[in-house]
Each structure stands twice: as C-alpha cells, then as structure tokens.
Tab-separated table of C-alpha atoms in Angstrom:
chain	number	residue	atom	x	y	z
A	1	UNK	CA	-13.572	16.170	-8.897
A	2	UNK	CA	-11.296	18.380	-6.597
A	3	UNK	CA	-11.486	18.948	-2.871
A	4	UNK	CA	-15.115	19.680	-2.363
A	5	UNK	CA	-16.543	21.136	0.697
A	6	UNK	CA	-17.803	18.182	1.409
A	7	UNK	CA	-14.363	16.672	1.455
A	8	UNK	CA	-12.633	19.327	3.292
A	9	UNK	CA	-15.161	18.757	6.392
A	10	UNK	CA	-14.393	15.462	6.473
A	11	UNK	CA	-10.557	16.529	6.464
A	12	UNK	CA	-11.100	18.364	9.236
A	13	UNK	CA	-13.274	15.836	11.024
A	14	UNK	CA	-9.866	13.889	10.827
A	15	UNK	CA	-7.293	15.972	12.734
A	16	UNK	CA	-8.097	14.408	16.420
A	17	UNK	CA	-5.963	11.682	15.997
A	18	UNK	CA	-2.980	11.161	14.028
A	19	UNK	CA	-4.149	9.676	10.440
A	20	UNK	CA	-1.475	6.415	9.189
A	21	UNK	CA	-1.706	7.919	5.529
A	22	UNK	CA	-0.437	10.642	7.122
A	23	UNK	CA	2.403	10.067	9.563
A	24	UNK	CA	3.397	7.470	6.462
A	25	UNK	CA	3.638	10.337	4.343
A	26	UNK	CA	5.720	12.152	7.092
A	27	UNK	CA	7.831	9.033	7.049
A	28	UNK	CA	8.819	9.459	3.202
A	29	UNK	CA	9.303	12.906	3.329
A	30	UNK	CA	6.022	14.171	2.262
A	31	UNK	CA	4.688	17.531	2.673
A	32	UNK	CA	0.688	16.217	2.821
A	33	UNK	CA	0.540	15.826	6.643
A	34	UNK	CA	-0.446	17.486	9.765
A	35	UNK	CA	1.173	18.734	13.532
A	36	UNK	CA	-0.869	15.894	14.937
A	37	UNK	CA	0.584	13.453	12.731
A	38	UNK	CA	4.381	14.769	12.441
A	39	UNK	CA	4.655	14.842	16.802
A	40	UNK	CA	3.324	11.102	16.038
A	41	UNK	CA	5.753	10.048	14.081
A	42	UNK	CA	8.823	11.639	16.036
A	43	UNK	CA	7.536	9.568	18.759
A	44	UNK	CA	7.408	6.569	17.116
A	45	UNK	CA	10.635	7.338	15.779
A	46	UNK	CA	12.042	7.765	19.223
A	47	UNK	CA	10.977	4.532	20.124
A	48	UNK	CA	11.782	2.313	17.004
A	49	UNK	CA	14.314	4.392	14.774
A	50	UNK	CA	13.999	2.536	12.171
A	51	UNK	CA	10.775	2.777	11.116
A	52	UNK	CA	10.268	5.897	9.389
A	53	UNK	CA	13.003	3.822	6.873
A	54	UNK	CA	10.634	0.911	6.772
A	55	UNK	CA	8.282	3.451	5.197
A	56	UNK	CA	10.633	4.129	2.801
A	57	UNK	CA	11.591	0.502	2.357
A	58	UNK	CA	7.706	-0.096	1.477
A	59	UNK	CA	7.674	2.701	-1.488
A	60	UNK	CA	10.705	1.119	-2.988
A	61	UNK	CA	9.718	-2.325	-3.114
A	62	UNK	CA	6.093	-0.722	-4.744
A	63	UNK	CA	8.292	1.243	-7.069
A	64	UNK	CA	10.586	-2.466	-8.463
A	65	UNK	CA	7.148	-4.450	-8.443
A	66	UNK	CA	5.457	-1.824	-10.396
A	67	UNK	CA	8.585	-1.884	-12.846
A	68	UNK	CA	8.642	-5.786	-13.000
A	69	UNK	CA	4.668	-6.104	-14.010
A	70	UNK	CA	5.147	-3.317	-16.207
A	71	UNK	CA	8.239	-5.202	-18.174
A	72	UNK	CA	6.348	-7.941	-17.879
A	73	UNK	CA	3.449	-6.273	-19.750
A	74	UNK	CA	0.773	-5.512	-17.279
A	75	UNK	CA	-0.854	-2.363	-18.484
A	76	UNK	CA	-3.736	-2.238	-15.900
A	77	UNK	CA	-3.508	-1.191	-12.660
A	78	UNK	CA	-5.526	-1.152	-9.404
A	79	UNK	CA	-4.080	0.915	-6.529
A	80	UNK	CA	-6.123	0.036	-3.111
A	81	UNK	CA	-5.171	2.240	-0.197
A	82	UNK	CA	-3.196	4.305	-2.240
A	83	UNK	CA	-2.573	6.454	0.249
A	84	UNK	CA	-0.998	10.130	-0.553
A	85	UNK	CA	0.595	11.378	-3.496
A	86	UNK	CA	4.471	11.559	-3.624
A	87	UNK	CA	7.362	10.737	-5.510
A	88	UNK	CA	7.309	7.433	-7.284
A	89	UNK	CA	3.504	6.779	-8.116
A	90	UNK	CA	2.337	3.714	-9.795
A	91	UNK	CA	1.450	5.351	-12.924
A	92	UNK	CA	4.331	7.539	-12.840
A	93	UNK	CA	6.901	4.183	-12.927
A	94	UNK	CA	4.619	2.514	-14.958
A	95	UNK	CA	4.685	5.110	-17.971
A	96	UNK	CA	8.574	5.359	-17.396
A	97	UNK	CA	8.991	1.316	-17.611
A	98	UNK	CA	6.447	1.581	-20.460
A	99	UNK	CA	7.686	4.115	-22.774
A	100	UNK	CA	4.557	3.604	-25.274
A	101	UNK	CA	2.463	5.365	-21.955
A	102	UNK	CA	-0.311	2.501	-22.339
A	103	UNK	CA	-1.310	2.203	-18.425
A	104	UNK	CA	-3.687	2.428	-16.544
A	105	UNK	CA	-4.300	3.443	-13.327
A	106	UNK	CA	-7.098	3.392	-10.658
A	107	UNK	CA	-6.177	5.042	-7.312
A	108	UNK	CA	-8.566	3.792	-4.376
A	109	UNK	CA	-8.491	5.389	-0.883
A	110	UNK	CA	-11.118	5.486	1.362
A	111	UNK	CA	-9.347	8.508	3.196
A	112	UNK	CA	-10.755	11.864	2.525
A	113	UNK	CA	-7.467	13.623	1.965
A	114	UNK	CA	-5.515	10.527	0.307
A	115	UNK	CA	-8.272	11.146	-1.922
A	116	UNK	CA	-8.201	14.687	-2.591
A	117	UNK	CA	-4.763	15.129	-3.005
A	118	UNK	CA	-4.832	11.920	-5.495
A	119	UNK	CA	-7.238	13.761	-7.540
A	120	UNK	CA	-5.199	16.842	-7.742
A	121	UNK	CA	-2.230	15.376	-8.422
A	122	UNK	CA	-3.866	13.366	-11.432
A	123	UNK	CA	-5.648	16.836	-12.533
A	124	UNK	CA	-2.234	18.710	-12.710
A	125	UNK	CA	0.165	15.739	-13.699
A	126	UNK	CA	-1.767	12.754	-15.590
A	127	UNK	CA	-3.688	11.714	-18.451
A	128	UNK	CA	-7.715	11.530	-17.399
A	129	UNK	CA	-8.241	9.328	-20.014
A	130	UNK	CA	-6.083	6.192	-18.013
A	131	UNK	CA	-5.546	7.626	-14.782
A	132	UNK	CA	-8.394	8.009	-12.051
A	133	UNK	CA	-8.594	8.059	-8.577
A	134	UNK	CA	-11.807	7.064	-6.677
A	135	UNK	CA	-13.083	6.549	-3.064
A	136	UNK	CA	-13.736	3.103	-2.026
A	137	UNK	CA	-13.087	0.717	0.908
A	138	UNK	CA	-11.186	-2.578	0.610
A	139	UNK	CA	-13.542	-3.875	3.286
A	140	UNK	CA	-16.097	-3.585	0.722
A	141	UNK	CA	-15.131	-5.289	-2.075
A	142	UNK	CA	-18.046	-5.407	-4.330
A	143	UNK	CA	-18.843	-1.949	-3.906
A	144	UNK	CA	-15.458	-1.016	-4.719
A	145	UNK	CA	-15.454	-3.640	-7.830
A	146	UNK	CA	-17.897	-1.631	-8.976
A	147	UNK	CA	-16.501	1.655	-8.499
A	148	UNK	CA	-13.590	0.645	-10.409
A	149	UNK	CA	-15.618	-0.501	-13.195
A	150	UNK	CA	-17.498	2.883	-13.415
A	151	UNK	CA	-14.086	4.417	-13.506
A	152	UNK	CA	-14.202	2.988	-16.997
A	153	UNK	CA	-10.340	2.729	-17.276
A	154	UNK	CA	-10.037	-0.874	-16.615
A	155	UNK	CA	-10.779	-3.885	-18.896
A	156	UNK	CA	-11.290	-6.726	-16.670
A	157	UNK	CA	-10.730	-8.883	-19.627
A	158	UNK	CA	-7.238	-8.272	-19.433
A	159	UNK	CA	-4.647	-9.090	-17.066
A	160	UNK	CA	-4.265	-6.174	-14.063
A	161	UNK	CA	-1.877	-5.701	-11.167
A	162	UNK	CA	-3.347	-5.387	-8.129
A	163	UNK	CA	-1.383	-3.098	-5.684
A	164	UNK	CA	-2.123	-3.129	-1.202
A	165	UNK	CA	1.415	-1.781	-0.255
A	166	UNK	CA	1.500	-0.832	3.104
A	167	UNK	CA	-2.382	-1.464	3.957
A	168	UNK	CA	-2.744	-4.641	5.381
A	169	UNK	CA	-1.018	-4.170	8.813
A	170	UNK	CA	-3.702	-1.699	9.517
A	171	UNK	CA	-6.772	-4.159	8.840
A	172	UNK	CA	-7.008	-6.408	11.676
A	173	UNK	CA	-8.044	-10.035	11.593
A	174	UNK	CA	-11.349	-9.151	12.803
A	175	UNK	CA	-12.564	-6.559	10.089
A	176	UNK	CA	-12.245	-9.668	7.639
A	177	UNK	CA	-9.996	-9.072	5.040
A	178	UNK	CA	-9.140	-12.543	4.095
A	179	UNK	CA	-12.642	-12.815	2.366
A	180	UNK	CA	-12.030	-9.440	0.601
A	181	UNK	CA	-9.006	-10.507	-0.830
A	182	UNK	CA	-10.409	-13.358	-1.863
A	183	UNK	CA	-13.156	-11.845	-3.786
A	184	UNK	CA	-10.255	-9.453	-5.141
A	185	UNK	CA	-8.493	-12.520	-6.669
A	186	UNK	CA	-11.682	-14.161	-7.932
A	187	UNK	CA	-12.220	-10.865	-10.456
A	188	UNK	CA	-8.862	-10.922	-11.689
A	189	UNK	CA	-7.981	-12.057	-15.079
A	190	UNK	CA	-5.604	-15.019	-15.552
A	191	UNK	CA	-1.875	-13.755	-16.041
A	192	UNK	CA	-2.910	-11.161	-13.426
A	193	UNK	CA	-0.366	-10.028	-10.439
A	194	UNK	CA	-1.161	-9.395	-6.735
A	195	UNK	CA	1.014	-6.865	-5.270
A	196	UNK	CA	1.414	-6.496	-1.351
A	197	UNK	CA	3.329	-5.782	1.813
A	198	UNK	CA	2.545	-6.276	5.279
A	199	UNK	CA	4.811	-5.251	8.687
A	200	UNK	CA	5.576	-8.421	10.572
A	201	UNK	CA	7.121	-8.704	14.901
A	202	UNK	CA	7.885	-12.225	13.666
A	203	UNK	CA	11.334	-13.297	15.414
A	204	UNK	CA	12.496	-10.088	16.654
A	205	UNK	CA	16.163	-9.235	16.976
A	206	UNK	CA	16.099	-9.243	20.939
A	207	UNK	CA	13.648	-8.843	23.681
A	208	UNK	CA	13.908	-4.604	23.706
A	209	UNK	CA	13.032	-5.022	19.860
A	210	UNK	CA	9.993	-7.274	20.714
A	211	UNK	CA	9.049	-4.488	23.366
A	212	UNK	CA	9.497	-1.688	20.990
A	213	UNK	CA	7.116	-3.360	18.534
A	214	UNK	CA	4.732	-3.908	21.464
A	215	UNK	CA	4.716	-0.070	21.885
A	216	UNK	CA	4.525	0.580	18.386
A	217	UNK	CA	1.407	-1.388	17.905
A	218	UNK	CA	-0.392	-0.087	21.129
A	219	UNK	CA	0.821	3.510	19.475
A	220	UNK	CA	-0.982	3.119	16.373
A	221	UNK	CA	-4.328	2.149	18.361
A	222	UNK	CA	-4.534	5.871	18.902
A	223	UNK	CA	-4.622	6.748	15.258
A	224	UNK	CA	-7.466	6.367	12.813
A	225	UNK	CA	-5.996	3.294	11.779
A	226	UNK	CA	-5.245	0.896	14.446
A	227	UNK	CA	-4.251	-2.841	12.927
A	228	UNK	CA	-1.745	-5.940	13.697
A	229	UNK	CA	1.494	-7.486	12.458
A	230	UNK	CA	0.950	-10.913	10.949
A	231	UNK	CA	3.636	-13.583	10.002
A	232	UNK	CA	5.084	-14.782	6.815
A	233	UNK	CA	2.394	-18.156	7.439
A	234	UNK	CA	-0.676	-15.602	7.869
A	235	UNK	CA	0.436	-12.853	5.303
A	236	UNK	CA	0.869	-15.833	2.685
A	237	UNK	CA	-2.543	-16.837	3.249
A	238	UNK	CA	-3.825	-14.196	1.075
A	239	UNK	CA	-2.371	-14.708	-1.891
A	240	UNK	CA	-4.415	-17.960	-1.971
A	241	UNK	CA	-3.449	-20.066	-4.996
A	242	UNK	CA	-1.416	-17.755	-6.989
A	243	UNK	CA	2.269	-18.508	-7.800
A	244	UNK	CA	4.738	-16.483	-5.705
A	245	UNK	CA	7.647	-14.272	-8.500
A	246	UNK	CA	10.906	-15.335	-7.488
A	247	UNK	CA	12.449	-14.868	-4.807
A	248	UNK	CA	9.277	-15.576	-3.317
A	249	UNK	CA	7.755	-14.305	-0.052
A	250	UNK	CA	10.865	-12.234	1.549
A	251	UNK	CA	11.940	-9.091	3.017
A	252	UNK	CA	11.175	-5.930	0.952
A	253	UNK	CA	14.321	-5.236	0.812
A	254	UNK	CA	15.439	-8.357	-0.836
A	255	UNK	CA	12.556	-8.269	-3.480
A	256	UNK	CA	14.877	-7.668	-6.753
A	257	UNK	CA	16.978	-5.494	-4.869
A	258	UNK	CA	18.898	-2.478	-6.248
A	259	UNK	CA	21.426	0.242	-5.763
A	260	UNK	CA	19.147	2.355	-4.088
A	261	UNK	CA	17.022	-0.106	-1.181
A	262	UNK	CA	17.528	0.517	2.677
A	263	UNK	CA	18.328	-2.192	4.693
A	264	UNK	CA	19.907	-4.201	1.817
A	265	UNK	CA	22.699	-5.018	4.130
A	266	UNK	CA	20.233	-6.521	6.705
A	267	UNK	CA	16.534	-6.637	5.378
A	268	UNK	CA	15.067	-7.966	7.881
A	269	UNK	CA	15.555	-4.629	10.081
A	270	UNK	CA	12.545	-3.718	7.851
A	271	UNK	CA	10.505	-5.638	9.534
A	272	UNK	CA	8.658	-5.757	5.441
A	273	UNK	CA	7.183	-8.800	4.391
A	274	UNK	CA	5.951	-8.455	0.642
A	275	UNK	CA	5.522	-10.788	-2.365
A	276	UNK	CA	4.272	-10.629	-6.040
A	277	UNK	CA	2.144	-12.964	-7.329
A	278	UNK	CA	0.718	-14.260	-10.589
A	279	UNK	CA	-2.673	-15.838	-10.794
A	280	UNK	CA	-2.214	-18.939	-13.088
C-alpha cells in the first residue's frame, strides 16, 4: 500500500503544528520533514543545544540493542512508533547482524506520513515477505495486537523484540500507557526482549538546565505530540517483571557503548534513559 489519497489528506491535515516524528527526523538529519517542523527544531535547538544530539543518541542506542537481540538470536521484531525512515532501520541492522537475513520486521506508526514513507521505503528496499509496516496506535493495544497478527510476519510462538525508542516521552501519564505496556508484555513469548527509551529532567546539571527543560516541554505542547519526562523510578515501571541486560537501566549512551556514541564522555547530557529487557 503506498501513499494513498487518503493518506496524503491526512498529511496535509498535519502541517499546522510541528509533527515530533518530524522535527526528530530533522534532528538526525533526515530529509522527511517540513518548514513548520525544521523552524521548530532550530528553536528548540537555540534553547537546549544539545538536543538535536539526544536524537541522535536515541537512534544509536536502537541501532546496539537491535544488534545485541539479533546476536542473541531474536529473529522477530515489533517496531511501535517507528517513526520515519532513515539510516539505521531495525531490519536493516538486523539482516546485517544476521547474515542468514531470517528477520522479521513489523513497523507500527500511527502517523500518516511515518507510515507512508515506511511503506515506501520497505517497497523499494526490503523483502515483503518479513518486512511490513502497518498503522496502529500503542494506546490501543489489542487492536494493534491484532494488526500485527494480520501482518502475518510474526509467530507469536517465538521469542520477539519489542522496540518503543523515542515514544514514550510523548505519551503522558494520563493517556494510560502503563496498562498498554502491560498488555504488550503479557503477549510476548518467554525469552522475549523489551526495547525502550524515554527523555528524563531528572537531576539537572544546574538551575538554567532545569529551566531549559521547562521550556522544552511547554515547546512540545504546541506540536501534535505533547508528552512528559519521567524518572529512572517511573520509566522502570514498565518493564514490569522482566530482567534488565546488563548494565541495566542507564544512560543511552552508556548502553554497550561504542566508537561511534555522542555523549560517551558525559552521558548523562543526553538526558536518555533506556534499558533492554528479557522476559523470563
């Protein structure tokens, strides 16, 4: 399914307000993005520098997790908020960790364009037969379930990674996501991994830092995609009762670090809290 009419309304229905896929994909040097969501980003890079690098920061820890459950021998994947296509997708590290190309992939956004370009990308560059990318809402977890199921790439007999990187700061407390993510964990089979990352204003360098972040969050309320920071305590919370990978709960940055992560010098200038987990 390509870009439909029907999608390309609802594209344009979009460019009021700056969109986060968007400005994120600004961030990481992506070319799917708008003039409404570029002069967003240069001012929230005027106010907190460091951010659009925080976006970057988020890809690369996606990029090493995907690499570790691949090694590891996940072959399954769920993508939720996948967000736009650029360098670095999850089935794109996956088949290059996995040189017998055995993954699969399910890409979930409930963004018009995410979705659009996702299916493109997978139409020019991927194999249909294990890579798919569907609409659905993590807010809506059994109707998404079942979406993925109808995607008919997934064996849910089988241990799957389950990837939110960079979502959950733009799901407030409110909309319920703890008893999504719940429900996410309940489907998954045993040996399964839970992939995530979430932006945190826990113990800020120094009170203009703790103002910036104030102004970054009362930014983002003007986008389509207002949300919240949370700290390590309420982050944790939904992994539930699956055991953290080593090093734990930390800094992206500092998750199986390499050559090539920002702020490896000082990770928490990220401001990235992100984990793997493995469902016993």
């Amino acid at each position: 399914m390509a870009a439909d009419d029907e999608v390309l309304r609802a594209v344009e229905g979009s460019l009021d307000r700056p969109s986060a896929a968007r400005v994120y994909d600004y961030f990481i040097g992506g070319n799917h993005n708008y003039a409404i969501d570029r002069a967003f980003g240069d001012k929230v890079r005027a106010r907190l520098p460091l951010i659009p690098d925080s976006a970057v920061a988020c890809r690369q820890f996606l990029g090493r997790a995907v690499r570790y459950a691949s090694k590891a021998g996940i072959r399954q994947y769920v993508d939720i908020g996948s967000g736009l296509p650029t360098a670095g997708n999850v089935h794109e590290v996956a088949d290059e960790a996995r040189p017998e190309h055995d993954t699969r992939v399910v890409y979930i956004d409930n963004e018009p364009i995410a979705l659009a370009h996702s299916q493109l990308l997978l139409a020019d560059t991927a194999d249909p037969e294990r890579h798919k990318a569907i609409a659905g809402d993590l807010l809506e977890p059994i109707d998404l379930w079942e979406r993925v199921a109808q995607a008919g790439v997934i064996d849910f007999d089988e241990p799957i990674a389950l990837v939110i990187n960079a979502v959950l700061h733009f799901i407030k407390d409110e909309q319920q996501p703890q008893p999504a993510l719940d429900f996410y964990r309940d489907q998954l089979a045993p040996g399964s991994m839970l992939i995530m990352c979430q932006l945190t204003d826990e113990n800020p360098a120094d009170d203009e830092e703790r103002r910036a972040l104030d102004d970054l969050k009362a930014y983002y309320e003007t986008t389509t995609n207002p949300g919240q920071y949370r700290s390590r305590e309420e982050f944790l919370k939904f992994y539930g009762d699956f055991e953290l990978v080593e090093p734990g709960l930390v800094f992206a940055p500092e998750w199986h670090t390499d050559e090539h992560a920002l702020f490896a010098d000082a990770p928490s200038k990220s401001r990235i809290l992100a984990a793997v987990a493995r469902k016993p």
